JSON list of C-alpha atoms in Angstrom, two decimals:
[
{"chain": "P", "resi": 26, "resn": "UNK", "atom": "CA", "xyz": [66.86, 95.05, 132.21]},
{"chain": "P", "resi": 27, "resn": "UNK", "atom": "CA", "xyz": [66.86, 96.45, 135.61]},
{"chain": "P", "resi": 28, "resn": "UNK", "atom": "CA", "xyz": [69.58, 97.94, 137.47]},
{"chain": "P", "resi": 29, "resn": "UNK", "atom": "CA", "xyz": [70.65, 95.22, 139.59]},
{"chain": "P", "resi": 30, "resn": "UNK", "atom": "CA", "xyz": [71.24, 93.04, 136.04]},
{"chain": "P", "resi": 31, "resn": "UNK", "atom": "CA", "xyz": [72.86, 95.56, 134.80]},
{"chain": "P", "resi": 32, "resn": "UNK", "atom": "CA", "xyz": [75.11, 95.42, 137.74]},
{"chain": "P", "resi": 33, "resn": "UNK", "atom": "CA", "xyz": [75.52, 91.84, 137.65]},
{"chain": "P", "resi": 34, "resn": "UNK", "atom": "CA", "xyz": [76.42, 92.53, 133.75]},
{"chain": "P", "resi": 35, "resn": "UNK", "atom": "CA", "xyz": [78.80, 95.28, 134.54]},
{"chain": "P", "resi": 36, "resn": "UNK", "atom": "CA", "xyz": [80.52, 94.38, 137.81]},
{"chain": "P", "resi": 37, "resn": "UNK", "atom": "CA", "xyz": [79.57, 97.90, 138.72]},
{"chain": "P", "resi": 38, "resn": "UNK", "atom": "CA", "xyz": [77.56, 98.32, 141.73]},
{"chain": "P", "resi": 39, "resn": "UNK", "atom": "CA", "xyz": [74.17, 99.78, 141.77]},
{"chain": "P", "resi": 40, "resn": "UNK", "atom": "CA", "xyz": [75.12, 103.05, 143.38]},
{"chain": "P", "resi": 41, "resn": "UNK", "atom": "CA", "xyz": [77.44, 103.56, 141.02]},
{"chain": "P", "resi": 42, "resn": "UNK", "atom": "CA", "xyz": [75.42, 103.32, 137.92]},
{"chain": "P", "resi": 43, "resn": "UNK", "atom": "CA", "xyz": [73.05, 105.23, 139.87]},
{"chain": "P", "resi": 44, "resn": "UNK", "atom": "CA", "xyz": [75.58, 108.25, 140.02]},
{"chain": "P", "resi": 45, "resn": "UNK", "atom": "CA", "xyz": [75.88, 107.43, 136.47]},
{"chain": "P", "resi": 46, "resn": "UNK", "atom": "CA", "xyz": [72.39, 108.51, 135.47]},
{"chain": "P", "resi": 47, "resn": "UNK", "atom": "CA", "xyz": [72.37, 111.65, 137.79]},
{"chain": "P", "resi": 48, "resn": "UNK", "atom": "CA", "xyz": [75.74, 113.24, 135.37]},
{"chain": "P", "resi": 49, "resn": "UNK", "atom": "CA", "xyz": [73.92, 112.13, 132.61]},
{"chain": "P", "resi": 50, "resn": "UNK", "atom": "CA", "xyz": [76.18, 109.50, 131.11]},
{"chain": "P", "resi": 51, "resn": "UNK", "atom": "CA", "xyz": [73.54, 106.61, 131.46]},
{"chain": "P", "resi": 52, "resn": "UNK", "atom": "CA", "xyz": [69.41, 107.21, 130.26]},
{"chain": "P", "resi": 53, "resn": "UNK", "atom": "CA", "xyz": [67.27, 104.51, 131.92]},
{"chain": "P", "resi": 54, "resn": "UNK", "atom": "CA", "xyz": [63.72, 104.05, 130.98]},
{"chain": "P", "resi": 55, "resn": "UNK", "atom": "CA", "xyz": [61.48, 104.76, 133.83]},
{"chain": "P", "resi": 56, "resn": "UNK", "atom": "CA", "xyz": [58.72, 101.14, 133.85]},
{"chain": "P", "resi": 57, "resn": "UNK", "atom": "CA", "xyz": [54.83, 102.00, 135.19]},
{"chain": "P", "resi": 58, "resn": "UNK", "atom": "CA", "xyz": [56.12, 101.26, 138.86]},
{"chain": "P", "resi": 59, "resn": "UNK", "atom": "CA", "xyz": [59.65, 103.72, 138.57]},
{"chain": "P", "resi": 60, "resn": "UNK", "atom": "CA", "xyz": [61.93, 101.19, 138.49]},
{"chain": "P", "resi": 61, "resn": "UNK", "atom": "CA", "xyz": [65.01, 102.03, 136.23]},
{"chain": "P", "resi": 62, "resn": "UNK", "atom": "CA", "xyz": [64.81, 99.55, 132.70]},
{"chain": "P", "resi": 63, "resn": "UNK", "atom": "CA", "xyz": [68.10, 99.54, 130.63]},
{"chain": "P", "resi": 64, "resn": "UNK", "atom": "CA", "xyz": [68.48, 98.75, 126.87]},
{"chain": "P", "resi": 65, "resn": "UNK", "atom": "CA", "xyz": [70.98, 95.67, 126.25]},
{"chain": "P", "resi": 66, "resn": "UNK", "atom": "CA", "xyz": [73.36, 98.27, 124.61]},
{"chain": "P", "resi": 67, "resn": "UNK", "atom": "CA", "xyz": [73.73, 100.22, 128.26]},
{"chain": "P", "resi": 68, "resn": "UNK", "atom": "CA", "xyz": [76.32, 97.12, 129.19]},
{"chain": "P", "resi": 69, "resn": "UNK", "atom": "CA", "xyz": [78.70, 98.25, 126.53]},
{"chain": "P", "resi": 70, "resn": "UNK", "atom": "CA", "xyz": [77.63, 101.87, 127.39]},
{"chain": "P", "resi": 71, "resn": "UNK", "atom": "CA", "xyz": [78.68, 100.85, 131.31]},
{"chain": "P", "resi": 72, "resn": "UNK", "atom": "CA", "xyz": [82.24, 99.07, 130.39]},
{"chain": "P", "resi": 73, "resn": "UNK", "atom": "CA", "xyz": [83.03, 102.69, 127.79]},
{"chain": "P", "resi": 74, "resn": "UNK", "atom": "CA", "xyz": [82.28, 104.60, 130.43]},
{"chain": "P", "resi": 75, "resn": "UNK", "atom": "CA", "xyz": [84.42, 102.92, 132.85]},
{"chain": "P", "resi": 76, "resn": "UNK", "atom": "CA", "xyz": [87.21, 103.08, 130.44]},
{"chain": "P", "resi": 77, "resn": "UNK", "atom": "CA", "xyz": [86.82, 106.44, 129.45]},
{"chain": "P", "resi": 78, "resn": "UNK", "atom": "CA", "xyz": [87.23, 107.47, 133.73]},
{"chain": "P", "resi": 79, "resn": "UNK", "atom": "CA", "xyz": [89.71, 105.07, 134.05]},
{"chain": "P", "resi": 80, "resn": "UNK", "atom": "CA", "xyz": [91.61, 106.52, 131.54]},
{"chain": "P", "resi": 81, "resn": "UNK", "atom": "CA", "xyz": [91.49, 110.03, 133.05]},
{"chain": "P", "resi": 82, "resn": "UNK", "atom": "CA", "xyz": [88.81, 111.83, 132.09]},
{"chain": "P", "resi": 83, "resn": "UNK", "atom": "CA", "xyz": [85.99, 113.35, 134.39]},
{"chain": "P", "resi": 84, "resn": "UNK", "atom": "CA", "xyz": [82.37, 112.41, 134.26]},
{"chain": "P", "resi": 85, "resn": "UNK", "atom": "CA", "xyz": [81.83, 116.24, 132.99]},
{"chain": "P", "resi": 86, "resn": "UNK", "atom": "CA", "xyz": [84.00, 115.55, 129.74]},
{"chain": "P", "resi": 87, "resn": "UNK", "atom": "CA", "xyz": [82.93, 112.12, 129.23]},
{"chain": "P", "resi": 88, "resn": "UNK", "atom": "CA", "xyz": [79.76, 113.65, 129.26]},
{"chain": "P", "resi": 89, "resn": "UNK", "atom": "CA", "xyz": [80.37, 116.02, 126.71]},
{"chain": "P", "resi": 90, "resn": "UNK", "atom": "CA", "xyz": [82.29, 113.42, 124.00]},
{"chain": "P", "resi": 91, "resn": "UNK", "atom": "CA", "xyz": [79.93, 110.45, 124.88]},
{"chain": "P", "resi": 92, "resn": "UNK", "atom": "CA", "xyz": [77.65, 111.91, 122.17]},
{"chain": "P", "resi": 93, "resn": "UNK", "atom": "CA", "xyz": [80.51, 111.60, 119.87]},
{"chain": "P", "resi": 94, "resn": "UNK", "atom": "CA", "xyz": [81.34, 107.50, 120.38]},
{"chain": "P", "resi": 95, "resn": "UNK", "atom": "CA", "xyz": [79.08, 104.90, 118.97]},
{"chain": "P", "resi": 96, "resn": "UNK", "atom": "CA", "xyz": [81.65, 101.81, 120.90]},
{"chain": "P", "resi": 97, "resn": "UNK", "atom": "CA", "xyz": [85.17, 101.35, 121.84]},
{"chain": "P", "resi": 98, "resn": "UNK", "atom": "CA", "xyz": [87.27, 102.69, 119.31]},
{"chain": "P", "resi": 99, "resn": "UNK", "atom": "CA", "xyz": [84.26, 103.63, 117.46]},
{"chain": "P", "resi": 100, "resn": "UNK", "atom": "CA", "xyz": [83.57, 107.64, 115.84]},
{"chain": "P", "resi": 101, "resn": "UNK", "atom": "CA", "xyz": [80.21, 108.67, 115.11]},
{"chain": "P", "resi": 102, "resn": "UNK", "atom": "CA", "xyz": [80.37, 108.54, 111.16]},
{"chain": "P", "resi": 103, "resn": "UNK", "atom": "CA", "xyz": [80.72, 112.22, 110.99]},
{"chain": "P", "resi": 104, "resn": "UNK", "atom": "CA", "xyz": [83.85, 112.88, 113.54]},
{"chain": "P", "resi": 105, "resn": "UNK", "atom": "CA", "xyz": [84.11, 117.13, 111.70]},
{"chain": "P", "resi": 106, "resn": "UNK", "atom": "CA", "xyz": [81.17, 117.76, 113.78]},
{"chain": "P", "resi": 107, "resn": "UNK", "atom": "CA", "xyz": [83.23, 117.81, 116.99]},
{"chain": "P", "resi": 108, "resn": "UNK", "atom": "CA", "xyz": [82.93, 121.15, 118.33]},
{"chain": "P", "resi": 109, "resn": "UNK", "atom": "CA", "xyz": [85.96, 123.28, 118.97]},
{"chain": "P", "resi": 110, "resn": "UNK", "atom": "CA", "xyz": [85.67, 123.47, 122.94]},
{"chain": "P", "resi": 111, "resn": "UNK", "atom": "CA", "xyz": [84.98, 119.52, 122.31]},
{"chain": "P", "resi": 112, "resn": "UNK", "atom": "CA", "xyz": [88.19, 118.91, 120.85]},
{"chain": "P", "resi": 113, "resn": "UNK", "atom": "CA", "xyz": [89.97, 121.15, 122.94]},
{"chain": "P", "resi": 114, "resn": "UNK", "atom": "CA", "xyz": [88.91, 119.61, 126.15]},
{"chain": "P", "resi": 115, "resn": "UNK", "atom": "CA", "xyz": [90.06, 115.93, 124.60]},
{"chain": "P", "resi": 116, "resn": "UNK", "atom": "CA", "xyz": [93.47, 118.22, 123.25]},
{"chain": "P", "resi": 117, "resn": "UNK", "atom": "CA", "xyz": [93.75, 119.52, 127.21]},
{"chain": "P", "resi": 118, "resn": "UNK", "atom": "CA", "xyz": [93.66, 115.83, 128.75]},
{"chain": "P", "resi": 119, "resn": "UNK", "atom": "CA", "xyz": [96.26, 114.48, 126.36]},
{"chain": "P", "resi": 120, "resn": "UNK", "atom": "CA", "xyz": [98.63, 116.65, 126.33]},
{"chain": "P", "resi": 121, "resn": "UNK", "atom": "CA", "xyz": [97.96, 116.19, 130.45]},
{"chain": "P", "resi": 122, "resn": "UNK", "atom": "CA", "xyz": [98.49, 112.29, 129.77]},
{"chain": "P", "resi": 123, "resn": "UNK", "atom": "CA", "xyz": [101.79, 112.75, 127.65]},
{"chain": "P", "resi": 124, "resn": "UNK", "atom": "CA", "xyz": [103.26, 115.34, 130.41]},
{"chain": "P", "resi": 125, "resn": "UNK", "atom": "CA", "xyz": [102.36, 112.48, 133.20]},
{"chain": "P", "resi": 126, "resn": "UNK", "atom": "CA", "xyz": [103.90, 109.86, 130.46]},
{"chain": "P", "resi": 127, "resn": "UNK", "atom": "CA", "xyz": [107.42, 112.42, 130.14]},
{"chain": "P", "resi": 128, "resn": "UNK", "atom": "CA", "xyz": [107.42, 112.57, 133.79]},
{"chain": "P", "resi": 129, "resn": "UNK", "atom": "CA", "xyz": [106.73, 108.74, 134.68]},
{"chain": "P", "resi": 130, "resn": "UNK", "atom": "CA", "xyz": [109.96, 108.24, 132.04]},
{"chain": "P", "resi": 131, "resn": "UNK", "atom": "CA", "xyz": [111.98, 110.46, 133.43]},
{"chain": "P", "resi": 132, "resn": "UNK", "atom": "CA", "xyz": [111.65, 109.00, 136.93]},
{"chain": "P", "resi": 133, "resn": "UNK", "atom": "CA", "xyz": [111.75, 105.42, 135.59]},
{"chain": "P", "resi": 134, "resn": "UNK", "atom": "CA", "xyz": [115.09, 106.34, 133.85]},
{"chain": "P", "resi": 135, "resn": "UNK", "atom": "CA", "xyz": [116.44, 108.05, 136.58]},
{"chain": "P", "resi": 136, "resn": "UNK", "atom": "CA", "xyz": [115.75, 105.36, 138.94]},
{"chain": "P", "resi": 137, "resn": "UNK", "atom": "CA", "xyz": [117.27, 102.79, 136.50]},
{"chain": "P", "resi": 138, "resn": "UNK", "atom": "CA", "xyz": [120.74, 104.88, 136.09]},
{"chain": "P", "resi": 139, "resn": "UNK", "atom": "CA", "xyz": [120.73, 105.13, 140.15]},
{"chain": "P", "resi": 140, "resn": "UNK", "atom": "CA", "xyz": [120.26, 101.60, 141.20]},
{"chain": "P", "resi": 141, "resn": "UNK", "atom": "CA", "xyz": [122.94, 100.57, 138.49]},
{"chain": "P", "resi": 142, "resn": "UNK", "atom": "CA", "xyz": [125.32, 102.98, 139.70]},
{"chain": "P", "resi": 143, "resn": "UNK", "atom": "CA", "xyz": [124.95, 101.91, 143.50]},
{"chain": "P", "resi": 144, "resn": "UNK", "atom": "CA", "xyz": [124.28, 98.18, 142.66]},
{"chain": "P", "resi": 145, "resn": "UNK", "atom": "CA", "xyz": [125.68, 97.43, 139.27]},
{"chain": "P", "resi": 146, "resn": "UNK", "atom": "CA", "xyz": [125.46, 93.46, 139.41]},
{"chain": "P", "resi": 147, "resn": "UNK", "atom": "CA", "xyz": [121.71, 93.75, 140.08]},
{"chain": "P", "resi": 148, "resn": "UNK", "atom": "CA", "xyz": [120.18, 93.42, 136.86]}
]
């Protein structure tokens, strides 16, 4: 498919996916002409992608654990092969996630205990 379908697939816009291709995380086929052509699978490819950035992580270290997903929620059969720079990178980010978590509760909680001391019959 070409990029514009793919777009249409995706939601994402066409500059977008273009950006995609230039840090490596999508790998069009170039047609006679040099337009882009994009296997069926890239849709999926698009949408983990997405949810791997929107979960965090940078194009550089989706870049370097895309290798290592076959689908959401899917390991390549053989997940000991992760390198050790591979899996500390993914250890780096969520232990970066949990601190934001710890932090988010704390607030949340502190928050909570104020507004019931200062307005105790809003609940």
């Amino acid at each position: 498919m070409r990029i514009g379908e793919l777009s249409r697939r995706t939601g994402v816009p066409t500059r977008l996916l273009r950006y995609y291709e230039e840090q490596h995380l999508l790998h069009p086929e170039r047609t006679g002409n040099g337009y882009r052509s994009y296997p069926e699978a890239a849709v999926g490819q698009v949408g983990q992608i997405r949810g791997l950035l929107d979960s965090g992580l940078t194009t550089e270290m989706i870049r370097v654990i895309l290798p290592y997903l076959c689908g959401p929620g899917h390991l390549v059969p053989d997940p000991e092969s992760l390198p050790a720079e591979t899996a500390a990178l993914l250890r780096g980010h969520i232990d970066r996630i949990q601190a934001r978590i710890d932090c988010l509760a704390r607030n949340r909680d502190r928050l909570t205990a104020y507004l019931a001391a200062v307005r105790p019959d809003d609940r």
